[in-house]
Amino acid sequence: MRESNIGFLARAFLNYYLRSMTNKKAIVMSGIRPTGFLHLGNYFGAMRNYVKLQDEYTCFFMVADLHALTTHPDTKELKDNVHRVIAENIACGIDPEKAALYCQSHIKETSELYLYLNMLAYMGELEKTTTFKDKARLQPDNINAGLLTYPVLQAADIILHRATWVPVGKDQEQHLEMSRNFVKRFNHRYGEVFPEPLAYNFGKDLVKVPSLDGTGKMSKSENQLATLYLADSDDVIRKKVMKAKTDSGPTAPNMPKPDYIENIFQLMKLVSDSEVVDSFEVAYQACTIRYGDLKKQLAEDMVQFIAPIREKAEAIRTDHDYLKKVMDQGAEKARASAVATMGLVREVMGLNY
Ligand code: TRP
């Protein structure tokens, strides 16, 4: 049996078990840092799947503004960035009526739980966290304690809602493993309050979105010219796509495609009609393909795909009354769940005098 099948069965069983115990939907929690712009990889790798989750689970989707402070202490642009992330989430289909869409710093209980968990986190394990080592290398003049305890704050975000599923990418797996360790220590020391959170693996729904330069995936901060952002204008989209690497074309029928050509096809499959993709596929196999036409088609289909999301996000981003309403509504839902958990936490910790 493939790993994703096992994951699926384990998940189905755990969901069934949790629901039968509590008669409630299982809880999903995830966070996104308001640093950098959302791109096509975030859309197909995360947002699109979050949108499906919100119908099936009780979802908490959070903008991690406190986490941003560990690397971006200057808060001049923070408010705009938080607004943008919330707007982009809604434009991608997150429904604030269904999911709790909120801002981390609005939930003070997070900071309290973070403090308690810090007493259960050891220097040694924090220092050897991959993301800590990477970030410390990038900012040698600001290796602050917040950076060191980043995974503790993330654990607080998750277990504050007693969430069981955390849809995140591979780069967050170590943080989740640490969350489980903190949960085990807490439960063992004070009493069973928290379930152990697991990565929600989308299995076959997880699409990799290649970058336009044929090296790796689209990225929030690196290779910006090879990444399509949801905020890119039509012209920028066209320019980036037309710059994608190609060559002089296949020299014999039915040749395997080089990586960078395969990537263009892969991107096309995400946004173009299947007949369009098929026709270029046939042309490739027959050696009659013209890469200029391929890229022009992809550019136009990308524009068709991204423009409505960008325009919707832009309309929301500039509507500050609406944004405030959404964040208040999200915070209210998140706070209700946080207050309930913290009542239990203080009780089992004996902080009830
Ligand atoms: N660390 C995550 C990232 O860099 C963001 C994050 C903060 C998060 N809190 C979280 C993710 C809680 C999942 C759950 O992307």
Coordinates of C-alpha atoms and ligand atoms in Angstrom, one line a residue:
M1 CA 0.0 0.0 0.0
R2 CA 1.3 3.4 -0.8
E3 CA 2.1 5.8 2.0
S4 CA -0.6 8.3 0.9
N5 CA -3.2 5.4 1.1
I6 CA -2.0 4.6 4.6
G7 CA -2.2 8.3 5.5
F8 CA -5.7 8.4 4.1
L9 CA -6.9 5.3 6.1
A10 CA -5.3 6.5 9.3
R11 CA -7.0 9.9 8.8
A12 CA -10.4 8.4 8.0
F13 CA -10.2 6.3 11.1
L14 CA -9.1 9.1 13.3
N15 CA -11.7 11.4 12.0
Y16 CA -14.4 8.7 12.5
Y17 CA -13.1 8.1 16.0
L18 CA -12.9 11.8 16.9
R19 CA -16.4 12.5 15.6
S20 CA -17.9 9.5 17.4
M21 CA -16.3 10.6 20.6
T22 CA -17.4 14.2 20.5
N23 CA -20.0 14.3 17.8
K24 CA -18.1 17.3 16.4
K25 CA -16.0 17.9 13.2
A26 CA -12.3 17.3 13.5
I27 CA -10.3 20.5 13.8
V28 CA -7.9 21.9 11.2
M29 CA -5.4 24.7 11.9
S30 CA -2.9 26.4 9.7
G31 CA -1.0 29.6 9.6
I32 CA 0.8 31.8 7.0
R33 CA 3.4 34.4 7.6
P34 CA 2.6 37.9 6.2
T35 CA 6.0 38.1 4.6
G36 CA 6.1 38.0 0.8
F37 CA 3.4 37.6 -1.8
L38 CA 1.2 34.6 -2.4
H39 CA 2.1 32.9 -5.6
L40 CA 0.8 30.2 -7.9
G41 CA 2.5 27.5 -5.9
N42 CA 0.7 28.6 -2.7
Y43 CA -2.5 28.6 -4.6
F44 CA -2.3 25.1 -6.0
G45 CA -0.3 23.7 -3.1
A46 CA -2.3 25.1 -0.2
M47 CA -5.1 27.6 -0.8
R48 CA -7.1 25.5 -3.2
N49 CA -7.0 22.6 -0.7
Y50 CA -7.8 24.8 2.3
V51 CA -11.0 25.8 0.4
K52 CA -12.0 22.1 0.3
L53 CA -11.2 21.6 3.9
Q54 CA -13.5 24.4 5.1
D55 CA -16.6 22.4 4.2
E56 CA -15.5 19.2 6.0
Y57 CA -13.7 20.4 9.1
T58 CA -13.8 23.1 11.7
C59 CA -11.0 25.3 10.3
F60 CA -8.8 27.9 11.8
F61 CA -6.7 29.8 9.3
M62 CA -4.4 32.4 10.8
V63 CA -2.1 35.2 9.6
A64 CA 1.1 34.7 11.7
D65 CA 2.0 38.3 12.3
L66 CA 3.8 37.5 15.6
H67 CA 6.0 35.0 13.8
A68 CA 6.8 37.7 11.3
L69 CA 8.4 39.8 14.1
T70 CA 11.1 37.1 14.5
T71 CA 12.6 38.0 11.1
H72 CA 10.9 41.4 10.3
P73 CA 11.1 43.6 13.4
D74 CA 10.3 46.7 11.4
T75 CA 6.5 46.9 11.5
K76 CA 6.0 49.8 9.0
E77 CA 4.6 47.5 6.4
L78 CA 3.0 44.8 8.7
K79 CA -0.5 46.2 8.6
D80 CA -0.6 46.3 4.8
N81 CA 0.9 42.8 4.6
V82 CA -1.6 41.4 7.1
H83 CA -4.4 43.0 5.1
R84 CA -3.0 41.6 1.8
V85 CA -2.8 38.1 3.1
I86 CA -6.4 38.2 4.5
A87 CA -7.6 39.6 1.2
E88 CA -5.7 37.1 -0.9
N89 CA -7.1 34.2 1.2
I90 CA -10.6 35.4 0.6
A91 CA -10.0 36.0 -3.1
C92 CA -8.7 32.4 -3.3
G93 CA -12.0 31.1 -1.9
I94 CA -11.6 31.0 1.9
D95 CA -15.0 31.9 3.3
P96 CA -14.8 33.8 6.5
E97 CA -18.3 32.6 7.3
K98 CA -17.1 29.0 7.2
A99 CA -13.6 29.1 8.5
A100 CA -12.2 31.3 11.3
L101 CA -9.9 33.6 9.4
Y102 CA -7.9 35.6 11.9
C103 CA -4.8 37.4 12.9
Q104 CA -2.5 35.8 15.4
S105 CA -1.8 38.8 17.6
H106 CA -5.6 39.3 18.1
I107 CA -5.7 36.2 20.2
K108 CA -3.8 37.0 23.5
E109 CA -4.3 33.5 24.8
T110 CA -1.7 32.4 22.2
S111 CA 1.0 34.3 24.0
E112 CA 0.0 32.8 27.4
L113 CA 0.1 29.3 26.1
Y114 CA 3.4 30.0 24.4
L115 CA 4.8 31.1 27.7
Y116 CA 3.8 27.8 29.4
L117 CA 5.1 25.7 26.6
N118 CA 8.4 27.5 26.7
M119 CA 9.0 25.8 30.1
L120 CA 8.6 22.5 28.3
A121 CA 10.9 23.2 25.4
Y122 CA 14.6 22.5 25.7
M123 CA 17.4 24.7 24.5
G124 CA 19.1 21.7 22.8
E125 CA 16.1 20.8 20.6
L126 CA 15.4 24.4 19.7
E127 CA 19.0 25.1 18.7
K128 CA 19.1 22.2 16.3
T129 CA 15.9 23.0 14.5
T130 CA 16.6 23.3 10.8
T131 CA 14.6 26.5 10.3
F132 CA 16.4 28.2 13.3
K133 CA 19.8 27.3 11.9
D134 CA 18.9 28.6 8.5
K135 CA 17.4 31.9 9.8
A136 CA 20.3 32.4 12.2
R137 CA 22.7 32.1 9.3
L138 CA 20.6 34.7 7.3
Q139 CA 20.5 37.2 10.2
P140 CA 23.6 36.8 12.3
D141 CA 23.0 40.2 14.0
N142 CA 19.6 39.3 15.2
I143 CA 19.5 35.8 16.6
N144 CA 16.8 36.6 19.0
A145 CA 15.0 34.3 21.5
G146 CA 11.8 34.6 19.5
L147 CA 13.6 33.1 16.5
L148 CA 14.8 30.3 18.8
T149 CA 11.3 29.6 20.2
Y150 CA 9.5 30.0 16.8
P151 CA 8.4 26.4 16.9
V152 CA 7.0 26.8 20.4
L153 CA 4.8 29.7 19.3
Q154 CA 3.7 27.6 16.3
A155 CA 2.8 24.7 18.7
A156 CA 0.8 27.2 20.7
D157 CA -1.1 28.4 17.6
I158 CA -2.1 24.8 16.8
I159 CA -2.9 23.3 20.1
L160 CA -4.7 26.4 21.4
H161 CA -7.6 25.0 19.3
R162 CA -6.8 21.4 20.1
A163 CA -6.4 20.9 16.4
T164 CA -5.6 17.4 15.0
W165 CA -4.8 18.3 11.4
V166 CA -2.3 20.8 10.1
P167 CA -2.1 21.3 6.4
V168 CA 1.4 22.4 5.7
G169 CA 4.3 21.7 3.4
K170 CA 7.2 19.4 4.0
D171 CA 9.4 22.3 5.3
Q172 CA 7.1 22.5 8.4
E173 CA 7.2 18.8 9.4
Q174 CA 10.0 19.3 11.9
H175 CA 7.9 22.0 13.6
L176 CA 5.0 19.6 13.8
E177 CA 7.1 16.9 15.3
M178 CA 8.2 19.4 17.9
S179 CA 4.6 20.3 18.6
R180 CA 3.8 16.7 19.2
N181 CA 6.7 16.5 21.7
F182 CA 5.5 19.5 23.6
V183 CA 2.0 18.0 23.7
K184 CA 3.3 14.7 25.0
R185 CA 5.3 16.5 27.7
F186 CA 2.4 18.7 28.7
N187 CA -0.1 15.9 28.8
H188 CA 2.3 13.7 30.8
R189 CA 3.2 16.4 33.3
Y190 CA -0.2 18.1 33.8
G191 CA -3.0 15.9 32.3
E192 CA -4.5 15.0 28.9
V193 CA -5.6 18.2 27.4
F194 CA -4.2 18.2 23.9
P195 CA -4.4 15.8 20.9
E196 CA -1.1 15.3 19.0
P197 CA -1.3 17.4 15.8
L198 CA -0.5 15.7 12.5
A199 CA 0.4 17.0 9.1
Y200 CA -2.6 16.8 6.8
N201 CA -1.2 15.3 3.6
F202 CA -3.1 16.1 0.4
G203 CA -1.6 13.1 -1.3
K204 CA -2.4 13.1 -5.0
D205 CA -4.0 16.5 -4.7
L206 CA -0.7 18.0 -3.9
V207 CA 0.6 19.6 -7.1
K208 CA 4.1 20.9 -7.4
V209 CA 4.2 24.2 -9.3
P210 CA 7.5 24.5 -11.1
S211 CA 9.2 27.9 -11.5
L212 CA 9.5 29.4 -15.0
D213 CA 13.3 29.1 -15.1
G214 CA 13.4 25.3 -14.9
T215 CA 15.0 25.3 -11.4
G216 CA 12.9 24.1 -8.5
K217 CA 9.5 25.4 -7.4
M218 CA 7.9 28.8 -7.3
S219 CA 8.9 30.6 -4.2
K220 CA 7.7 33.4 -1.9
S221 CA 11.0 35.3 -1.9
E222 CA 13.6 33.6 -4.1
N223 CA 13.7 33.7 -8.0
Q224 CA 10.9 36.3 -8.2
L225 CA 11.2 36.6 -12.0
A226 CA 10.5 32.9 -12.4
T227 CA 7.5 33.0 -9.9
L228 CA 4.0 34.1 -10.8
Y229 CA 2.4 36.0 -7.9
L230 CA -1.3 36.3 -7.5
A231 CA -0.7 40.1 -7.4
D232 CA 1.2 40.3 -10.7
S233 CA -0.3 42.6 -13.4
D234 CA -1.3 41.1 -16.8
D235 CA 1.8 42.6 -18.4
V236 CA 4.1 41.2 -15.7
I237 CA 2.6 37.8 -16.1
R238 CA 3.1 37.9 -19.9
K239 CA 6.7 39.1 -19.5
K240 CA 7.6 36.4 -17.1
V241 CA 6.0 33.6 -19.1
M242 CA 7.6 34.7 -22.4
K243 CA 11.0 34.7 -20.6
A244 CA 10.6 31.0 -19.7
K245 CA 13.5 29.0 -20.9
T246 CA 13.0 27.0 -24.1
D247 CA 15.3 25.7 -26.9
S248 CA 15.1 25.3 -30.6
G249 CA 12.6 22.5 -30.3
P250 CA 12.5 18.7 -30.5
T251 CA 14.7 17.2 -33.2
A252 CA 13.0 13.9 -33.6
P253 CA 9.4 12.6 -33.1
N254 CA 8.3 11.4 -29.7
M255 CA 11.4 12.7 -27.8
P256 CA 11.2 13.0 -24.1
K257 CA 10.9 16.6 -23.0
P258 CA 13.7 18.4 -21.2
D259 CA 12.7 19.5 -17.7
Y260 CA 12.1 23.2 -18.6
I261 CA 9.7 22.2 -21.4
E262 CA 8.0 19.7 -19.2
N263 CA 7.5 22.5 -16.7
I264 CA 5.8 24.7 -19.2
F265 CA 3.4 21.9 -20.0
Q266 CA 2.9 21.3 -16.3
L267 CA 1.9 24.9 -15.8
M268 CA -0.4 24.8 -18.8
K269 CA -2.2 21.8 -17.3
L270 CA -3.0 23.9 -14.3
V271 CA -4.7 26.7 -16.1
S272 CA -5.5 25.8 -19.7
D273 CA -8.3 23.7 -21.3
S274 CA -7.3 20.1 -21.8
E275 CA -7.9 20.3 -25.5
V276 CA -5.3 23.1 -25.7
V277 CA -2.7 21.2 -23.8
D278 CA -3.4 18.1 -25.9
S279 CA -2.9 20.0 -29.1
F280 CA 0.5 21.3 -28.0
E281 CA 1.4 17.8 -26.8
V282 CA 0.6 16.4 -30.3
A283 CA 2.6 19.2 -31.9
Y284 CA 5.5 18.4 -29.6
Q285 CA 5.5 14.7 -30.5
A286 CA 5.2 15.5 -34.2
C287 CA 8.1 18.1 -33.9
T288 CA 5.9 20.9 -35.3
I289 CA 5.6 22.7 -32.0
R290 CA 6.5 26.4 -31.9
Y291 CA 7.6 27.4 -28.4
G292 CA 6.6 31.0 -29.0
D293 CA 3.0 30.0 -29.6
L294 CA 3.1 27.6 -26.6
K295 CA 4.3 30.4 -24.3
K296 CA 1.8 33.0 -25.8
Q297 CA -1.0 30.6 -25.1
L298 CA 0.2 29.9 -21.6
A299 CA 0.6 33.6 -20.9
E300 CA -3.0 34.4 -22.0
D301 CA -4.4 31.5 -20.0
M302 CA -2.4 32.6 -16.9
V303 CA -3.7 36.1 -17.3
Q304 CA -7.3 34.7 -17.5
F305 CA -6.6 32.6 -14.4
I306 CA -4.8 35.1 -12.2
A307 CA -6.5 38.4 -13.1
P308 CA -9.9 37.7 -11.4
I309 CA -8.1 36.6 -8.2
R310 CA -5.9 39.7 -8.2
E311 CA -8.8 42.0 -8.9
K312 CA -10.9 40.4 -6.1
A313 CA -8.0 40.6 -3.6
E314 CA -7.3 44.2 -4.6
A315 CA -10.9 45.2 -4.0
I316 CA -10.9 43.5 -0.6
R317 CA -7.5 44.8 0.4
T318 CA -8.6 48.4 0.0
D319 CA -11.9 47.9 1.8
H320 CA -10.7 48.5 5.4
D321 CA -14.1 48.3 6.9
Y322 CA -14.7 44.9 5.4
L323 CA -11.3 43.7 6.5
K324 CA -11.9 44.8 10.0
K325 CA -15.2 43.0 10.0
V326 CA -13.6 39.8 8.8
M327 CA -10.8 39.9 11.3
D328 CA -13.1 40.7 14.2
Q329 CA -15.4 37.8 13.2
G330 CA -12.4 35.5 12.9
A331 CA -10.9 36.6 16.2
E332 CA -14.2 36.0 17.9
K333 CA -14.4 32.4 16.7
A334 CA -10.7 31.8 17.5
R335 CA -11.0 33.4 20.9
A336 CA -14.0 31.3 21.9
S337 CA -12.0 28.1 21.2
A338 CA -8.8 29.6 22.8
V339 CA -10.6 30.6 26.0
A340 CA -12.1 27.2 26.4
T341 CA -8.7 25.5 26.0
M342 CA -6.9 27.9 28.4
G343 CA -9.5 27.3 31.1
L344 CA -8.6 23.6 30.9
V345 CA -4.9 24.4 30.8
R346 CA -4.9 26.6 33.9
E347 CA -7.0 24.0 35.6
V348 CA -4.7 21.0 35.0
M349 CA -1.6 23.1 35.6
G350 CA -3.0 24.0 39.0
L351 CA -3.0 27.8 38.2
N352 CA -6.6 28.0 39.5
Y353 CA -6.3 30.0 42.6
Ligands
TRP1 N1 5.7 28.4 10.3 C1 4.7 28.5 9.3 C2 5.4 28.9 8.0 O1 6.5 29.4 8.0 C3 3.6 29.5 9.6 C4 2.8 29.1 10.8 C5 2.7 29.8 12.0 C6 2.0 28.0 11.0 N2 1.9 29.2 12.9 C7 1.4 28.1 12.3 C8 1.7 26.9 10.2 C9 0.5 27.1 12.8 C10 0.8 25.9 10.6 C11 0.2 26.0 11.9 O2 4.8 28.7 7.0

